[in-house]
Short mmCIF file of C-alpha atoms in Angstrom, two decimals:
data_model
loop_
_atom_site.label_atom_id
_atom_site.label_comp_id
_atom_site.label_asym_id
_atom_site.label_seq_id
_atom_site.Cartn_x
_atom_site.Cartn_y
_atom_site.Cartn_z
CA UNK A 1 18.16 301.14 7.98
CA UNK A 2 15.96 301.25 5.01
CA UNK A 3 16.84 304.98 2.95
CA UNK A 4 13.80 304.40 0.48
CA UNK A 5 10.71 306.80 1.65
CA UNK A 6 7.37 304.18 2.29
CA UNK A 7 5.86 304.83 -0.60
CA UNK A 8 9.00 303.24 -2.59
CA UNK A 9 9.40 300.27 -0.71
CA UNK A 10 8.03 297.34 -2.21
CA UNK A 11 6.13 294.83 0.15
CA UNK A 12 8.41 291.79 1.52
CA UNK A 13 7.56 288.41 -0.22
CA UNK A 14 9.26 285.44 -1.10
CA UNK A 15 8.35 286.32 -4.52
CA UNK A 16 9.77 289.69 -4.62
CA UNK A 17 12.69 288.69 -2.95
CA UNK A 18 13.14 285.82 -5.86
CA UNK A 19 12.83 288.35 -8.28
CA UNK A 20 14.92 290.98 -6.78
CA UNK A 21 17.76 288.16 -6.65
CA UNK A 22 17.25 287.08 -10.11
CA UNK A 23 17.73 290.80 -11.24
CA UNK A 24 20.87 291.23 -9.55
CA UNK A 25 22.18 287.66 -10.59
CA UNK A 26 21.84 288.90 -14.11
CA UNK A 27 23.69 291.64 -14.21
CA UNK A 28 27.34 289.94 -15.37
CA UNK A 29 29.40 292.18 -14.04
CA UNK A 30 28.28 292.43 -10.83
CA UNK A 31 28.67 288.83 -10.79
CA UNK A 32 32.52 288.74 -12.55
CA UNK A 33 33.29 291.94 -9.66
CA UNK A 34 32.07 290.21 -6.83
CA UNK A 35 33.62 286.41 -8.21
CA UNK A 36 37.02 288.38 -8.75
CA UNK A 37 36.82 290.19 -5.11
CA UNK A 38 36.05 286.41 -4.05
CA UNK A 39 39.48 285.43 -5.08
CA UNK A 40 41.22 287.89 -3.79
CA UNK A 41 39.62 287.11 -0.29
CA UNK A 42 40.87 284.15 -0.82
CA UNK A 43 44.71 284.46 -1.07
CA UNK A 44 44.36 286.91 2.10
CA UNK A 45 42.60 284.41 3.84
CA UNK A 46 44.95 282.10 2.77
CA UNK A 47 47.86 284.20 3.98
CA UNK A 48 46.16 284.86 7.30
CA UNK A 49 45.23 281.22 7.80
CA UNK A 50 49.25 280.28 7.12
CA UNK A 51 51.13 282.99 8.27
CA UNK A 52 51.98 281.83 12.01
CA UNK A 53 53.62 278.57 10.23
CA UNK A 54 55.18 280.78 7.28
CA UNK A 55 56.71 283.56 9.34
CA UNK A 56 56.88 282.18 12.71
CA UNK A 57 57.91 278.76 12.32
CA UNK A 58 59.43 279.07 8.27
CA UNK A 59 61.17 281.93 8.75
CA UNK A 60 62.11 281.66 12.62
CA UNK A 61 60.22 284.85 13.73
CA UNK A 62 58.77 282.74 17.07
CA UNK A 63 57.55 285.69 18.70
CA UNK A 64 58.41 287.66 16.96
CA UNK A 65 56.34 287.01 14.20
CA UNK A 66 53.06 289.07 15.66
CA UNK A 67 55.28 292.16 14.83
CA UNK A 68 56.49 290.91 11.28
CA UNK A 69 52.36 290.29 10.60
CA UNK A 70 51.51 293.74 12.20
CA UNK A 71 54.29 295.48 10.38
CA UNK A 72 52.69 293.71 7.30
CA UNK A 73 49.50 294.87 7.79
CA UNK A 74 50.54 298.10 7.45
CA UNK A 75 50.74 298.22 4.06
CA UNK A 76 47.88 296.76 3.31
CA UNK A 77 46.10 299.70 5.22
CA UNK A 78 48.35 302.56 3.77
CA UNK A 79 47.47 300.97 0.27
CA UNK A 80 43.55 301.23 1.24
CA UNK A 81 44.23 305.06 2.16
CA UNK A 82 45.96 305.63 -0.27
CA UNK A 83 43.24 303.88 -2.93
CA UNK A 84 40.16 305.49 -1.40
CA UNK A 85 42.19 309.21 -2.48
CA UNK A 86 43.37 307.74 -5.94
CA UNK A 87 40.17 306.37 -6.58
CA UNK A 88 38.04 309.42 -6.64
CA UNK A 89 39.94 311.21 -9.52
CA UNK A 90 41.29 307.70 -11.72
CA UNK A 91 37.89 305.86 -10.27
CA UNK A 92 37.79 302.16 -9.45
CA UNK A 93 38.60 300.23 -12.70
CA UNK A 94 42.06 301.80 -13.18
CA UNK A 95 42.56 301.66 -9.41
CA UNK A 96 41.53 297.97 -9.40
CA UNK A 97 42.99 296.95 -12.79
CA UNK A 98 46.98 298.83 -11.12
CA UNK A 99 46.81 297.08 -8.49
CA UNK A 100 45.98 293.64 -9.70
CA UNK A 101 48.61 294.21 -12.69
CA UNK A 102 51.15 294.96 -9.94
CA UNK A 103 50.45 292.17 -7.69
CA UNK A 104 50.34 289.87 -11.00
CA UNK A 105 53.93 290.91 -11.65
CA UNK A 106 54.78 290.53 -8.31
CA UNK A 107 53.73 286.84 -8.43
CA UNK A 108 55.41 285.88 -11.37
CA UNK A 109 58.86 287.70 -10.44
CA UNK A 110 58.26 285.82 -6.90
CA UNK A 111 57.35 282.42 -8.07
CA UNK A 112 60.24 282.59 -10.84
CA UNK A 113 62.58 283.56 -8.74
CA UNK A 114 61.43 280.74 -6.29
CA UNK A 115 61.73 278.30 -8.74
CA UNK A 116 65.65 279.47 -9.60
CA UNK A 117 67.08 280.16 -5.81
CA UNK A 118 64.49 278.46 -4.16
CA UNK A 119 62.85 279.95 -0.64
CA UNK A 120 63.95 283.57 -0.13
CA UNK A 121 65.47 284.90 2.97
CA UNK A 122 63.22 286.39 4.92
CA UNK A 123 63.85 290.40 4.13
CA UNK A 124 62.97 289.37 0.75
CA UNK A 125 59.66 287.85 1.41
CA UNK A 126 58.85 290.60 3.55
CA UNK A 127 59.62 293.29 1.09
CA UNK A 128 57.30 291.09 -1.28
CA UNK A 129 54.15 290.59 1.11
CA UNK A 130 54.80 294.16 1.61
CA UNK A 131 54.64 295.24 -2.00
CA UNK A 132 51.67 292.83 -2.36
CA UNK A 133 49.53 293.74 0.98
CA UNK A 134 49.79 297.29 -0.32
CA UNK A 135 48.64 296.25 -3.34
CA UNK A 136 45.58 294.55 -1.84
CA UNK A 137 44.62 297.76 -0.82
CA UNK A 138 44.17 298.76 -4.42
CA UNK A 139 41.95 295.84 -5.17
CA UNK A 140 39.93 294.81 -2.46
CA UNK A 141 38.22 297.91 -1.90
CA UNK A 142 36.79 298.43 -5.68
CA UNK A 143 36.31 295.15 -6.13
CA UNK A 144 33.39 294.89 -4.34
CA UNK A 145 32.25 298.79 -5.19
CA UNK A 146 32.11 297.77 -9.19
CA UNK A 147 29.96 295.05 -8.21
CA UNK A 148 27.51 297.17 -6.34
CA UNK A 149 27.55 299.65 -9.49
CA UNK A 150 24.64 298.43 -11.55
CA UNK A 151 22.77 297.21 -8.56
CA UNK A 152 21.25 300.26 -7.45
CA UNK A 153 17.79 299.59 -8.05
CA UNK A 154 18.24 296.94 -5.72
CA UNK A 155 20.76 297.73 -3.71
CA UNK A 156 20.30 295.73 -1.06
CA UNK A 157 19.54 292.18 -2.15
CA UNK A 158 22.46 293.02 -4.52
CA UNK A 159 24.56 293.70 -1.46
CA UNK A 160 23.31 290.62 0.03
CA UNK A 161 23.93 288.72 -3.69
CA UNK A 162 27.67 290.43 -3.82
CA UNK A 163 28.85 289.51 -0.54
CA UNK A 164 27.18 285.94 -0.60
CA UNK A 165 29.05 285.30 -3.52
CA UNK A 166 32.85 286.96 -2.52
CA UNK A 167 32.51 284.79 0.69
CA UNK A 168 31.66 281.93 -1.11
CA UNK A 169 34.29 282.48 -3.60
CA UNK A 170 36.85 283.63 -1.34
CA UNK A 171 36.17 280.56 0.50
CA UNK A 172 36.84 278.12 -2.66
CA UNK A 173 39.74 279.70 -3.19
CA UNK A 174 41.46 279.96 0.38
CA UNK A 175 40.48 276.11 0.39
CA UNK A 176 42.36 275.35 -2.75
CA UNK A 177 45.15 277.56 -2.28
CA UNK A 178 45.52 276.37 1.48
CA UNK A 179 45.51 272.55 0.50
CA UNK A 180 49.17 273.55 -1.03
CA UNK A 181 50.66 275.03 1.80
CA UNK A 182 53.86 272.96 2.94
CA UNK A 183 55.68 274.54 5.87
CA UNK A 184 57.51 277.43 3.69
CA UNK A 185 57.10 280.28 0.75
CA UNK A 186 56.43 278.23 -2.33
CA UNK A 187 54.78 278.93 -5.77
CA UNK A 188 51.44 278.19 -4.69
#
């Protein structure tokens, strides 16, 4: 529900909706927040479209892979929790900036090391996806909270703007990443 009190609100119109857009579309990093956020969306959406070939079929799991993508999961939540407490005392740039320096490492050790044995055994990917779901946790939440920063005056077209955008993004990339995909864990 609208928070402004009536006498705030500004009538609805095409116009002021235009404008209201415009606004938010120029505020850069609000823009570079929500386009980053986008491609993180995108590797998780990648992993979530992939992950019943990659663990169940790749790795063997059959079955049992709903419990390997559960257990998985589970990082990725405890790194949320654990984000939303960090982030009030080191706030959301050094929260967001940790974890996407860890999962950056993480990448490169992975994809090096992918390139030199080859596909790991599974315990190995799975402490990795753990590592890196945690991780997520650490990015995807202030992400999309930077973005939102400047937008207050507007806080809800900007919301609109933000997520329009991270979808859209998010959507690029899963597309791009997904196209690579090839039965197995790969440098992607």
């Amino acid at each position: 529900p609208e928070t402004l009190p009536h006498a705030d609100r500004s009538p609805w119109s095409l116009r002021a909706v235009a404008s209201g857009l415009a606004a938010a579309a120029g505020e850069r990093m609000a823009i570079v927040h929500a386009l980053a956020a986008g491609c993180v969306f995108g590797a998780l959406a990648v992993y979530i479209a992939v992950s019943e070939q990659l663990l169940g079929r790749a790795y063997g799991l059959g079955e049992g892979f709903v419990l390997a993508f559960g257990a998985l999961a589970l990082f990725g939540s405890a790194g949320a929790f654990l984000s939303a407490a960090v982030v009030m005392r080191a706030g959301p740039r050094r929260v967001a900036l940790l974890g996407r320096g860890v999962m950056l490492g993480l990448a490169l050790v992975a994809s090096s090391a992918g390139r030199v044995w080859g596909a790991p055994p599974f315990w190995a990917f799975a402490a990795w996806a753990a590592a890196t779901f945690f991780c997520f946790g650490f990015v995807f939440g202030p992400l999309p909270a930077m973005a939102m920063q400047p937008l207050g005056a507007f806080a809800g077209l900007g919301s609109s703007l933000i997520t329009s955008i991270t979808l859209l993004m998010g959507g690029l990339c899963g597309l791009m990443l997904g196209a690579r995909y090839s039965d197995g864990p790969q440098a992607v």
